[in-house]
Amino acid sequence: MRPEGQNQYIKAEADFAATYEDDPHMLVEARDPLCEDLDVAVLGAGWSGIMAGVHLRNAGISNFRLIEHAGDVGGVWYWNRYPGIQCDNDAYCYLPLLEETGFVPAKKFSDGYEIQEHCQRVARQYELYEGALFHTLVRSLKWDASIDRWRIATNRGDDIRARFIVMCGGPLNKPKLPGIPGIRRFKGRIFHTARWDYEYTGGEWRNPVLSKLADKRVAIVGTGATAIQAIPYLAKYAKQLYVIQRTPSSVDERPNPPTDPNWARSLKPGWQHERQLNFHDAAVNGLQSGQPDMICDIWTEINRNLAAEFDVAGWPQSPAEFMKKREAMDFRVMERMRQRVAAIVEDEATAEALKQYFYFNCKRPLSSNHYYEAFNEPNVRLIDVSSTRGVERMTEKGFLHEGVEYEIDCLVSASGFEVTSDLERRWGIQAIEGRDALSLYKYWEDGFRTLHGVMAHNFPNQFFTGYIQGGFFATTTHQFSRQGYHIAYIIKEALDRGLTTVEPTLHAQNEWVELIRSTAIDISHLQRECPPSYFNNDGDTSKNRWYLGEAYGPGWAAFEQLVTDWRDRGNLAGLELGRGCAAQSENEPA
């Protein structure tokens, strides 16, 4: 652990602004600034923005735009084109609207380009390209009470006045760079994996033959979800590869056969949601006696094994007994993966350094059939920097480790994103100001304050998606989709009723925050016992945030029922409803 927390990383700003702002994949075309009024502005066109657009369209709302920094839809699946990129969980769950579009992924773990193609497929089917603004970076959002609209300022000089805004930036929006001392002295090439430089490495997205690295010495910083996919390609093509590791990941095997066409033809209506619910049980809730595991991979192994053992030996009679047995199973699964390292990696010292010693839930579980094998190549060397808590220093020619300088031509940063950083770092929007110029960043400085996780008092007509304060579901895209559905319902009701503003009352918001925090599951042991990562804010416990936000303790089904009942009552309880200068407050409980 390091006391700096998130500040050990460099913001993608100032001299590193290109890491975030530039688009290496598509030329930015000039256009005239817009000056217009909209009903809804959806800020972001990754999966959360796409699904918000789908639900707005399904609700009959047409006067909206997707406003997106990238050159097309896709979000992380537009920006991330590094070699080997795949979905690292079940694509039949992860890719939304498979039944609605008639598409079935080519294999269990989809390639990145297939996922982006599906983003485009959904956007075309639901006419989301209509009016979409690409290569447009939002600079500020300010509520203008004189017109009851949000003023959206962009890097293209736009003045867009939106009645409603939906925040769809996503948790993996903004790259961060390792704050290695002397990094600005290095005279070689530096790029982040989220902005892969194929001009430098050779190859391209669909054919990552990195031929230009044949005479290059490359170092990659990080051994997380991105790195374990890219490293086998760097190992194959680079003259020399140094893998700089602070904390190892757990990396299981990845069986990824093509989709069985007979299985695809056998699917019945409702199959995808049934599979998603099964994945949620198998990965989060736990399987019941006799319940099948449709997913059968590393995400579900612990609960699958537990259910099988309980069916034979008897089910636990208390939560304490269950947790004791689960901890033992956690150890057994992680020990199996440590033994997998030893069985594959030939050098004993390297194998030992690659073994992970932490709980399953401490870091994202990964899978690869080529990652550990790469360390058997003569041009690959693991540099374990755990003893120095990171790379000691960069020089003009390379990096220093334990007094030795390693000369390199290129530094690849697989250092991740601003997942649990303060919101102004994560969202990259300079100012978000609600009523009376109140900063949202300041308002949420000590923790989220919302109603249903999608609206906040003092910020009328503004809606949020992502991990904030609501239900948690194992399939991210489904969770974000249901948020989009809930938001579209409120906007539709507001428009149909002729409302100018909708905003949670302070009382309703306070009740919701109390409900969320009174039902919260204690995860403090993970904060204390896990190695540093975005899972525990890199050890920073000074602020009330977690990478999954503040989840509703009773679980996903209970949360969905709660908000469904709220919608069914039809009175927008807990919201202050504005009609021009007059406002009406609902007194019913939220």
Coordinates of C-alpha atoms in Angstrom, one line a residue:
M1 CA 0.0 0.0 0.0
R2 CA 1.1 3.6 -0.7
P3 CA -0.2 6.6 1.2
E4 CA -0.8 8.6 -2.0
G5 CA -3.8 6.5 -3.0
Q6 CA -5.1 7.7 -6.4
N7 CA -2.4 10.4 -6.4
Q8 CA 0.3 7.9 -7.3
Y9 CA -1.2 8.1 -10.8
I10 CA -0.7 10.9 -13.3
K11 CA -3.9 12.5 -14.7
A12 CA -4.3 12.3 -18.4
E13 CA -4.1 16.1 -18.6
A14 CA -1.6 18.9 -19.5
D15 CA 1.4 17.3 -21.2
F16 CA -0.4 13.9 -21.1
A17 CA -3.8 15.2 -22.3
A18 CA -3.4 13.4 -25.6
T19 CA -3.7 10.1 -23.7
Y20 CA -7.3 10.9 -23.1
E21 CA -8.4 13.5 -25.6
D22 CA -6.8 12.4 -28.9
D23 CA -8.3 9.8 -31.2
P24 CA -5.7 7.5 -32.8
H25 CA -8.4 5.5 -34.7
M26 CA -10.3 8.2 -36.7
L27 CA -9.7 11.7 -38.0
V28 CA -11.7 14.4 -36.4
E29 CA -13.8 16.3 -39.0
A30 CA -14.4 20.0 -38.6
R31 CA -17.9 21.2 -38.0
D32 CA -19.7 24.4 -37.1
P33 CA -20.7 24.9 -33.4
L34 CA -24.2 24.0 -32.5
C35 CA -26.6 26.4 -30.8
E36 CA -29.8 24.4 -30.0
D37 CA -32.4 23.2 -27.6
L38 CA -33.0 19.5 -26.9
D39 CA -35.3 17.5 -24.7
V40 CA -32.6 15.0 -23.7
A41 CA -28.8 14.9 -24.0
V42 CA -27.2 11.5 -23.4
L43 CA -23.6 12.1 -22.4
G44 CA -21.7 9.1 -23.6
A45 CA -22.2 6.4 -26.3
G46 CA -20.7 3.3 -24.6
W47 CA -23.1 0.6 -23.5
S48 CA -24.7 2.7 -20.8
G49 CA -25.4 5.6 -23.3
I50 CA -26.6 3.2 -25.9
M51 CA -29.0 1.5 -23.6
A52 CA -30.3 4.9 -22.3
G53 CA -30.9 5.8 -26.0
V54 CA -32.7 2.5 -26.6
H55 CA -35.1 3.1 -23.7
L56 CA -35.7 6.7 -24.7
R57 CA -36.5 5.6 -28.2
N58 CA -38.8 2.8 -26.9
A59 CA -40.6 5.4 -24.7
G60 CA -41.4 7.4 -27.8
I61 CA -38.9 10.2 -27.0
S62 CA -37.2 11.4 -30.2
N63 CA -35.7 14.8 -29.5
F64 CA -32.4 13.6 -28.0
R65 CA -28.8 13.3 -29.0
L66 CA -25.9 11.0 -27.9
I67 CA -22.9 13.2 -27.3
E68 CA -19.7 11.2 -27.4
H69 CA -16.0 11.9 -27.2
A70 CA -15.1 9.1 -29.5
G71 CA -15.6 8.9 -33.3
D72 CA -18.3 6.2 -33.0
V73 CA -20.4 4.3 -30.5
G74 CA -18.8 1.7 -28.2
G75 CA -17.2 3.5 -25.3
V76 CA -14.4 1.3 -24.0
W77 CA -14.9 -1.0 -27.0
Y78 CA -14.2 1.9 -29.4
W79 CA -11.1 3.1 -27.6
N80 CA -9.5 -0.2 -26.5
R81 CA -8.1 -1.9 -29.5
Y82 CA -4.9 -3.4 -28.0
P83 CA -3.8 -6.8 -29.3
G84 CA -5.8 -9.7 -27.9
I85 CA -8.7 -7.7 -26.6
Q86 CA -11.7 -9.8 -25.7
C87 CA -14.6 -9.7 -23.3
D88 CA -13.4 -11.5 -20.1
N89 CA -16.8 -12.8 -19.1
D90 CA -19.6 -14.7 -20.8
A91 CA -20.5 -12.8 -24.0
Y92 CA -24.0 -14.4 -24.2
C93 CA -24.7 -12.5 -21.0
Y94 CA -22.6 -9.4 -21.5
L95 CA -23.7 -8.3 -25.0
P96 CA -27.2 -6.8 -24.5
L97 CA -30.3 -7.2 -26.8
L98 CA -29.1 -10.4 -28.4
E99 CA -32.7 -11.6 -28.9
E100 CA -33.9 -8.2 -30.1
T101 CA -31.2 -8.0 -32.7
G102 CA -31.1 -11.7 -33.6
F103 CA -27.3 -11.8 -33.0
V104 CA -25.4 -14.6 -31.3
P105 CA -21.7 -14.1 -30.4
A106 CA -19.2 -16.2 -32.3
K107 CA -17.8 -17.6 -29.1
K108 CA -18.1 -17.4 -25.3
F109 CA -15.5 -14.6 -24.9
S110 CA -16.1 -12.2 -27.8
D111 CA -13.3 -10.3 -29.5
G112 CA -13.3 -6.6 -29.0
Y113 CA -14.2 -5.8 -32.6
E114 CA -17.2 -8.1 -32.4
I115 CA -18.4 -6.2 -29.4
Q116 CA -18.0 -2.8 -31.0
E117 CA -19.8 -4.2 -34.1
H118 CA -22.7 -5.1 -31.8
C119 CA -22.7 -1.6 -30.4
Q120 CA -23.1 -0.4 -33.9
R121 CA -25.8 -2.9 -34.7
V122 CA -27.9 -1.8 -31.7
A123 CA -27.3 1.9 -32.6
R124 CA -28.5 1.4 -36.1
Q125 CA -31.5 -0.7 -35.2
Y126 CA -32.7 1.9 -32.6
E127 CA -31.7 4.9 -34.8
L128 CA -29.2 6.2 -32.3
Y129 CA -26.9 7.6 -35.0
E130 CA -29.6 10.0 -35.8
G131 CA -28.4 13.3 -34.4
A132 CA -25.4 11.8 -32.5
L133 CA -22.5 14.1 -32.0
F134 CA -19.1 12.3 -32.1
H135 CA -15.7 13.7 -31.4
T136 CA -17.4 16.1 -29.0
L137 CA -15.9 16.4 -25.5
V138 CA -18.1 17.9 -22.8
R139 CA -16.3 20.7 -20.9
S140 CA -19.0 21.9 -18.5
L141 CA -22.6 21.3 -17.4
K142 CA -24.4 24.2 -15.8
W143 CA -28.1 24.5 -14.8
D144 CA -29.7 27.6 -16.0
A145 CA -32.7 28.3 -13.8
S146 CA -33.9 31.1 -16.1
I147 CA -34.8 28.6 -18.8
D148 CA -35.0 25.4 -16.7
R149 CA -32.4 23.7 -18.9
W150 CA -28.8 22.5 -18.7
R151 CA -26.3 24.4 -20.7
I152 CA -23.7 22.0 -22.2
A153 CA -20.4 23.5 -23.3
T154 CA -18.1 21.4 -25.4
N155 CA -14.6 21.5 -27.1
R156 CA -16.4 22.2 -30.4
G157 CA -17.8 25.6 -29.2
D158 CA -21.3 24.2 -28.8
D159 CA -24.0 25.9 -26.7
I160 CA -26.5 23.0 -26.2
R161 CA -29.5 23.7 -24.0
A162 CA -31.0 20.4 -22.8
R163 CA -34.1 20.0 -20.7
F164 CA -32.7 16.7 -19.3
I165 CA -29.2 15.2 -19.2
V166 CA -28.3 11.6 -18.7
M167 CA -24.7 10.9 -17.5
C168 CA -23.3 7.8 -19.2
G169 CA -19.5 8.2 -18.8
G170 CA -19.0 4.7 -17.5
P171 CA -16.5 3.5 -14.9
L172 CA -13.7 2.9 -17.5
N173 CA -13.9 6.3 -19.1
K174 CA -10.6 8.0 -18.4
P175 CA -7.1 6.4 -18.6
K176 CA -4.6 7.0 -15.9
L177 CA -0.8 6.8 -16.1
P178 CA 1.7 5.5 -13.5
G179 CA 3.3 8.3 -11.6
I180 CA 6.8 6.9 -11.9
P181 CA 9.4 9.4 -10.8
G182 CA 11.2 10.8 -13.9
I183 CA 8.6 9.6 -16.4
R184 CA 8.8 12.9 -18.3
R185 CA 12.5 12.4 -18.8
F186 CA 12.1 9.2 -20.8
K187 CA 12.9 9.9 -24.5
G188 CA 11.3 6.8 -25.9
R189 CA 7.7 6.1 -26.9
I190 CA 5.0 6.0 -24.2
F191 CA 1.4 5.1 -24.8
H192 CA -1.6 3.7 -22.8
T193 CA -3.2 0.5 -23.8
A194 CA -6.5 2.3 -24.3
R195 CA -4.9 4.3 -27.1
W196 CA -2.8 1.5 -28.7
D197 CA -0.3 2.9 -31.2
Y198 CA -0.3 0.5 -34.2
E199 CA 1.7 3.0 -36.2
Y200 CA 4.5 2.3 -33.8
T201 CA 4.0 -1.4 -33.2
G202 CA 2.8 -2.5 -36.6
G203 CA -0.3 -4.6 -37.1
E204 CA -3.9 -3.5 -36.7
W205 CA -7.0 -4.2 -34.5
R206 CA -8.2 -7.3 -36.3
N207 CA -4.7 -8.6 -37.2
P208 CA -2.3 -7.6 -34.4
V209 CA 1.0 -8.7 -36.1
L210 CA 3.3 -6.3 -34.2
S211 CA 6.1 -6.5 -36.8
K212 CA 7.6 -3.1 -36.1
L213 CA 8.7 -4.3 -32.6
A214 CA 11.2 -6.8 -34.0
D215 CA 14.1 -4.5 -33.1
K216 CA 12.4 -2.9 -30.1
R217 CA 12.9 -3.3 -26.3
V218 CA 9.5 -2.9 -24.7
A219 CA 8.3 -2.6 -21.1
I220 CA 4.7 -2.9 -20.1
V221 CA 3.6 -1.6 -16.7
G222 CA 0.8 -3.6 -15.1
T223 CA -0.5 -7.2 -15.0
G224 CA -4.2 -6.7 -14.8
A225 CA -7.1 -7.5 -17.2
T226 CA -5.7 -5.6 -20.2
A227 CA -2.0 -6.6 -19.7
I228 CA -2.6 -10.4 -19.6
Q229 CA -4.3 -10.1 -23.0
A230 CA -1.7 -7.9 -24.6
I231 CA 1.5 -9.5 -23.2
P232 CA 1.4 -12.7 -25.3
Y233 CA 1.5 -10.5 -28.4
L234 CA 4.3 -8.3 -27.1
A235 CA 6.2 -11.4 -26.2
K236 CA 5.8 -12.9 -29.7
Y237 CA 7.0 -9.8 -31.6
A238 CA 9.2 -7.7 -29.4
K239 CA 13.0 -8.1 -29.4
Q240 CA 12.9 -7.8 -25.6
L241 CA 9.9 -7.6 -23.3
Y242 CA 10.0 -6.5 -19.6
V243 CA 6.8 -7.2 -17.7
I244 CA 6.7 -4.8 -14.7
Q245 CA 4.5 -6.3 -12.0
R246 CA 3.6 -4.8 -8.6
T247 CA 0.9 -7.3 -7.7
P248 CA 0.1 -10.5 -9.7
S249 CA -3.4 -11.4 -10.9
S250 CA -5.1 -14.8 -10.7
V251 CA -5.2 -16.1 -14.3
D252 CA -7.2 -19.2 -15.0
E253 CA -7.5 -21.2 -18.3
R254 CA -9.8 -19.8 -21.0
P255 CA -11.7 -22.4 -23.0
N256 CA -13.3 -20.4 -25.8
P257 CA -14.8 -22.7 -28.4
P258 CA -16.9 -21.3 -31.3
T259 CA -20.6 -21.1 -30.6
D260 CA -22.4 -24.4 -31.3
P261 CA -24.9 -23.6 -34.1
N262 CA -27.2 -26.4 -32.9
W263 CA -27.2 -24.8 -29.4
A264 CA -27.9 -21.4 -30.9
R265 CA -30.9 -22.8 -32.9
S266 CA -32.3 -24.5 -29.8
L267 CA -32.6 -21.2 -27.8
K268 CA -36.1 -20.3 -26.7
P269 CA -37.5 -16.8 -26.2
G270 CA -36.2 -15.3 -22.9
W271 CA -33.1 -17.3 -23.0
Q272 CA -30.7 -14.4 -22.5
H273 CA -32.3 -13.0 -19.4
E274 CA -32.6 -16.5 -18.0
R275 CA -28.9 -16.9 -18.5
Q276 CA -28.1 -13.5 -17.0
L277 CA -30.1 -14.4 -13.9
N278 CA -28.3 -17.7 -13.6
F279 CA -24.9 -15.9 -13.9
H280 CA -25.9 -13.5 -11.1
D281 CA -26.8 -16.4 -8.9
A282 CA -23.7 -18.4 -9.7
A283 CA -21.4 -15.5 -9.3
V284 CA -23.0 -13.4 -6.6
N285 CA -26.0 -14.9 -4.7
G286 CA -24.9 -18.5 -4.7
L287 CA -26.6 -21.5 -6.3
Q288 CA -29.4 -23.4 -4.7
S289 CA -29.6 -27.2 -4.4
G290 CA -29.9 -28.7 -7.8
Q291 CA -29.6 -25.4 -9.7
P292 CA -27.4 -25.7 -12.8
D293 CA -24.5 -23.4 -13.5
M294 CA -25.0 -22.3 -17.1
I295 CA -21.7 -20.3 -17.2
C296 CA -19.1 -22.7 -15.8
D297 CA -16.0 -20.6 -15.7
I298 CA -13.8 -18.9 -13.2
W299 CA -16.5 -16.4 -12.2
T300 CA -18.8 -19.1 -10.9
E301 CA -16.4 -21.8 -9.7
I302 CA -16.5 -21.1 -6.0
N303 CA -20.3 -21.1 -5.7
R304 CA -20.5 -24.1 -8.1
N305 CA -18.2 -26.1 -6.0
L306 CA -19.9 -25.1 -2.8
A307 CA -23.3 -26.2 -4.1
A308 CA -22.0 -29.5 -5.3
E309 CA -20.3 -30.2 -1.9
F310 CA -23.4 -29.1 0.1
D311 CA -25.6 -31.4 -2.0
V312 CA -23.5 -34.3 -0.8
A313 CA -22.5 -33.3 2.8
G314 CA -25.5 -31.2 3.7
W315 CA -26.2 -27.5 3.5
P316 CA -24.9 -25.0 6.2
Q317 CA -27.4 -24.3 9.0
S318 CA -26.2 -20.7 9.7
P319 CA -24.6 -17.8 7.8
A320 CA -21.4 -18.2 9.9
E321 CA -21.1 -21.9 8.9
F322 CA -21.6 -20.9 5.3
M323 CA -19.0 -18.1 5.4
K324 CA -16.5 -20.5 7.0
K325 CA -17.0 -23.1 4.2
R326 CA -16.9 -20.4 1.6
E327 CA -13.6 -19.0 2.8
A328 CA -12.1 -22.5 2.7
M329 CA -13.4 -23.0 -0.9
D330 CA -12.0 -19.6 -1.8
F331 CA -8.6 -20.7 -0.6
R332 CA -8.8 -24.0 -2.5
V333 CA -9.7 -22.3 -5.8
M334 CA -6.9 -19.8 -5.5
E335 CA -4.5 -22.5 -4.5
R336 CA -5.5 -24.4 -7.7
M337 CA -4.6 -21.3 -9.7
R338 CA -1.3 -20.9 -7.9
Q339 CA -0.5 -24.5 -8.8
R340 CA -1.4 -23.7 -12.4
V341 CA 1.3 -21.1 -12.4
A342 CA 3.9 -23.6 -11.1
A343 CA 2.8 -26.2 -13.8
I344 CA 3.3 -23.8 -16.7
V345 CA 6.1 -21.3 -15.9
E346 CA 9.4 -23.1 -16.1
D347 CA 11.6 -20.7 -14.1
E348 CA 10.8 -21.3 -10.4
A349 CA 11.6 -17.7 -9.2
T350 CA 9.4 -16.3 -11.9
A351 CA 6.6 -18.7 -11.2
E352 CA 6.7 -17.8 -7.5
A353 CA 6.5 -14.1 -8.2
L354 CA 3.5 -14.7 -10.5
K355 CA 1.5 -16.6 -7.8
Q356 CA -1.3 -14.6 -6.2
Y357 CA -1.9 -14.7 -2.4
F358 CA -5.2 -13.0 -1.8
Y359 CA -8.9 -13.6 -1.7
F360 CA -10.8 -14.3 -4.9
N361 CA -12.7 -11.0 -4.6
C362 CA -9.6 -8.9 -4.1
K363 CA -8.9 -8.4 -7.8
R364 CA -10.7 -9.1 -11.1
P365 CA -10.6 -12.8 -11.9
L366 CA -8.9 -13.3 -15.3
S367 CA -8.3 -16.1 -17.8
S368 CA -5.9 -16.7 -20.6
N369 CA -4.4 -19.7 -22.4
H370 CA -1.2 -17.8 -23.4
Y371 CA -0.3 -15.4 -20.5
Y372 CA 1.8 -17.7 -18.3
E373 CA 3.3 -19.4 -21.3
A374 CA 4.8 -16.1 -22.5
F375 CA 7.2 -16.1 -19.5
N376 CA 8.9 -19.2 -20.9
E377 CA 10.1 -17.2 -24.0
P378 CA 13.8 -16.2 -23.9
N379 CA 13.0 -12.6 -24.7
V380 CA 10.5 -12.1 -21.8
R381 CA 11.6 -11.1 -18.3
L382 CA 9.4 -10.4 -15.3
I383 CA 10.4 -7.4 -13.2
D384 CA 8.8 -7.8 -9.8
V385 CA 8.6 -4.3 -8.2
S386 CA 6.5 -5.3 -5.2
S387 CA 9.5 -4.6 -2.8
T388 CA 9.7 -1.0 -4.0
R389 CA 5.9 -0.6 -4.3
G390 CA 6.2 0.3 -8.0
V391 CA 8.9 1.3 -10.5
E392 CA 11.7 3.2 -8.8
R393 CA 12.5 5.7 -11.5
M394 CA 12.5 6.4 -15.2
T395 CA 15.6 7.6 -17.0
E396 CA 16.1 9.1 -20.5
K397 CA 16.9 5.6 -21.8
G398 CA 14.7 3.3 -19.7
F399 CA 13.9 2.5 -16.0
L400 CA 15.8 1.7 -12.8
H401 CA 15.1 -1.4 -10.7
E402 CA 17.2 -2.3 -7.6
G403 CA 20.0 -0.1 -8.9
V404 CA 20.1 -1.6 -12.4
E405 CA 19.1 0.5 -15.5
Y406 CA 17.0 -1.4 -18.1
E407 CA 17.2 0.4 -21.5
I408 CA 14.0 0.3 -23.5
D409 CA 12.5 1.9 -26.6
C410 CA 8.9 1.9 -25.6
L411 CA 6.9 2.0 -22.4
V412 CA 3.3 0.6 -22.6
S413 CA 1.1 1.7 -19.8
A414 CA -1.5 -1.0 -18.7
S415 CA -2.3 1.0 -15.6
G416 CA -6.0 1.1 -16.0
F417 CA -8.6 3.8 -15.5
E418 CA -9.8 6.4 -13.0
V419 CA -12.3 3.9 -11.6
T420 CA -12.5 5.0 -8.0
S421 CA -10.8 8.3 -8.4
D422 CA -12.6 11.5 -7.4
L423 CA -15.4 12.3 -10.0
E424 CA -13.6 15.3 -11.5
R425 CA -10.7 13.0 -12.4
R426 CA -13.0 10.1 -13.5
W427 CA -15.5 12.0 -15.7
G428 CA -13.1 14.6 -17.2
I429 CA -15.8 17.3 -17.1
Q430 CA -14.3 20.6 -15.7
A431 CA -17.5 21.8 -14.0
I432 CA -20.9 20.3 -13.2
E433 CA -23.1 22.9 -11.4
G434 CA -26.7 22.6 -10.3
R435 CA -28.9 25.0 -8.6
D436 CA -27.2 28.2 -7.3
A437 CA -23.9 27.0 -9.0
L438 CA -23.5 24.2 -6.5
S439 CA -20.8 21.8 -7.7
L440 CA -21.7 18.2 -7.9
Y441 CA -18.1 17.3 -7.1
K442 CA -18.4 19.3 -3.9
Y443 CA -21.9 17.9 -3.1
W444 CA -20.7 14.3 -3.4
E445 CA -17.3 14.9 -1.9
D446 CA -18.0 12.8 1.2
G447 CA -20.2 10.2 -0.5
F448 CA -23.1 9.9 -2.9
R449 CA -26.5 11.4 -2.1
T450 CA -29.2 10.3 -4.5
L451 CA -32.7 8.9 -4.9
H452 CA -32.7 5.4 -6.5
G453 CA -29.1 6.0 -7.5
V454 CA -30.2 8.0 -10.5
M455 CA -31.1 11.6 -9.3
A456 CA -29.8 14.1 -6.8
H457 CA -31.4 17.0 -4.9
N458 CA -30.2 20.4 -6.2
F459 CA -29.5 18.9 -9.6
P460 CA -32.9 19.0 -11.4
N461 CA -33.4 17.0 -14.6
Q462 CA -30.0 15.3 -14.2
F463 CA -29.8 11.5 -14.3
F464 CA -26.9 9.2 -13.5
T465 CA -26.0 5.7 -14.6
G466 CA -23.2 3.4 -13.2
Y467 CA -22.2 2.3 -9.8
I468 CA -23.6 4.9 -7.5
Q469 CA -26.5 3.9 -5.1
G470 CA -28.7 1.1 -6.3
G471 CA -29.0 -2.5 -7.2
F472 CA -25.9 -4.5 -8.2
F473 CA -26.2 -7.1 -11.0
A474 CA -23.4 -9.4 -12.2
T475 CA -24.0 -8.4 -15.8
T476 CA -22.9 -4.8 -16.0
T477 CA -24.8 -4.0 -19.3
H478 CA -28.0 -5.3 -17.9
Q479 CA -27.7 -3.2 -14.7
F480 CA -27.0 -0.1 -16.8
S481 CA -29.9 -0.9 -19.1
R482 CA -32.3 -1.1 -16.2
Q483 CA -31.1 2.2 -15.0
G484 CA -31.7 3.6 -18.5
Y485 CA -35.2 2.1 -18.4
H486 CA -36.0 3.8 -15.0
I487 CA -34.6 7.1 -16.2
A488 CA -36.6 7.0 -19.5
Y489 CA -39.8 6.3 -17.5
I490 CA -39.2 9.5 -15.4
I491 CA -38.4 11.6 -18.4
K492 CA -41.4 10.3 -20.3
E493 CA -43.7 11.1 -17.4
A494 CA -42.3 14.5 -17.0
L495 CA -42.7 15.3 -20.7
D496 CA -46.3 13.9 -20.8
R497 CA -47.3 15.9 -17.7
G498 CA -45.8 19.1 -19.0
L499 CA -43.3 19.3 -16.2
T500 CA -40.3 21.6 -16.6
T501 CA -38.3 20.1 -13.7
V502 CA -38.1 16.9 -11.7
E503 CA -35.9 16.7 -8.7
P504 CA -35.7 14.6 -5.5
T505 CA -36.9 16.3 -2.4
L506 CA -34.2 16.5 0.3
H507 CA -36.4 14.3 2.6
A508 CA -36.8 11.6 0.0
Q509 CA -33.0 11.7 -0.8
N510 CA -32.1 11.5 2.9
E511 CA -34.4 8.5 3.4
W512 CA -32.8 6.7 0.4
V513 CA -29.3 7.3 1.6
E514 CA -30.2 6.0 5.0
L515 CA -31.9 2.9 3.4
I516 CA -28.8 2.2 1.3
R517 CA -26.3 2.6 4.1
S518 CA -28.4 0.8 6.7
T519 CA -28.7 -2.3 4.5
A520 CA -25.1 -2.2 3.2
I521 CA -22.9 -5.3 3.3
D522 CA -19.7 -4.8 5.2
I523 CA -16.8 -5.1 2.8
S524 CA -14.2 -3.4 5.1
H525 CA -12.2 -6.7 5.3
L526 CA -11.5 -6.4 1.6
Q527 CA -10.3 -2.9 2.0
R528 CA -7.9 -4.0 4.8
E529 CA -6.8 -7.4 3.5
C530 CA -6.5 -7.0 -0.2
P531 CA -3.4 -5.8 -2.1
P532 CA -3.7 -2.3 -3.7
S533 CA -5.9 -1.9 -6.7
Y534 CA -9.0 0.0 -7.8
F535 CA -11.0 -2.6 -5.8
N536 CA -9.9 -0.9 -2.6
N537 CA -9.1 2.6 -3.8
D538 CA -5.4 1.7 -3.8
G539 CA -5.6 1.6 0.0
D540 CA -7.2 5.1 0.4
T541 CA -9.9 4.7 3.0
S542 CA -10.4 8.5 3.6
K543 CA -13.5 8.8 1.4
N544 CA -16.7 6.9 1.2
R545 CA -16.4 5.2 -2.2
W546 CA -16.0 1.7 -3.6
Y547 CA -15.6 0.6 -7.2
L548 CA -19.1 -0.8 -7.2
G549 CA -20.6 2.3 -5.5
E550 CA -23.0 1.8 -2.7
A551 CA -25.2 -1.2 -3.4
Y552 CA -28.6 -2.0 -2.0
G553 CA -27.9 -4.8 0.6
P554 CA -31.0 -7.0 0.0
G555 CA -29.9 -7.6 -3.5
W556 CA -30.8 -7.1 -7.1
A557 CA -34.2 -8.7 -7.1
A558 CA -35.3 -6.7 -4.1
F559 CA -34.1 -3.5 -5.7
E560 CA -35.8 -4.2 -9.0
Q561 CA -39.1 -4.9 -7.1
L562 CA -38.7 -1.7 -5.1
V563 CA -38.3 0.6 -8.1
T564 CA -40.9 -1.3 -10.1
D565 CA -43.4 -0.7 -7.3
W566 CA -42.5 2.9 -7.3
R567 CA -43.2 3.2 -11.0
D568 CA -46.4 1.3 -10.7
R569 CA -47.7 3.7 -8.2
G570 CA -47.5 6.4 -10.9
N571 CA -47.2 9.4 -8.6
L572 CA -43.4 10.1 -8.9
A573 CA -43.2 9.9 -5.1
G574 CA -40.3 11.7 -3.6
L575 CA -39.8 14.1 -6.5
E576 CA -40.5 17.8 -6.6
L577 CA -42.4 18.5 -9.8
G578 CA -41.8 21.9 -11.4
R579 CA -44.3 23.6 -13.8
G580 CA -42.6 26.8 -14.8
C581 CA -42.3 29.1 -11.9
A582 CA -44.7 27.0 -9.8
A583 CA -43.6 23.8 -8.1
Q584 CA -45.5 21.0 -6.6
S585 CA -43.9 18.7 -4.0
E586 CA -45.2 15.1 -3.5
N587 CA -45.5 14.2 0.1
E588 CA -45.8 10.4 -0.3
P589 CA -42.8 8.4 0.8
A590 CA -40.3 7.4 -1.9

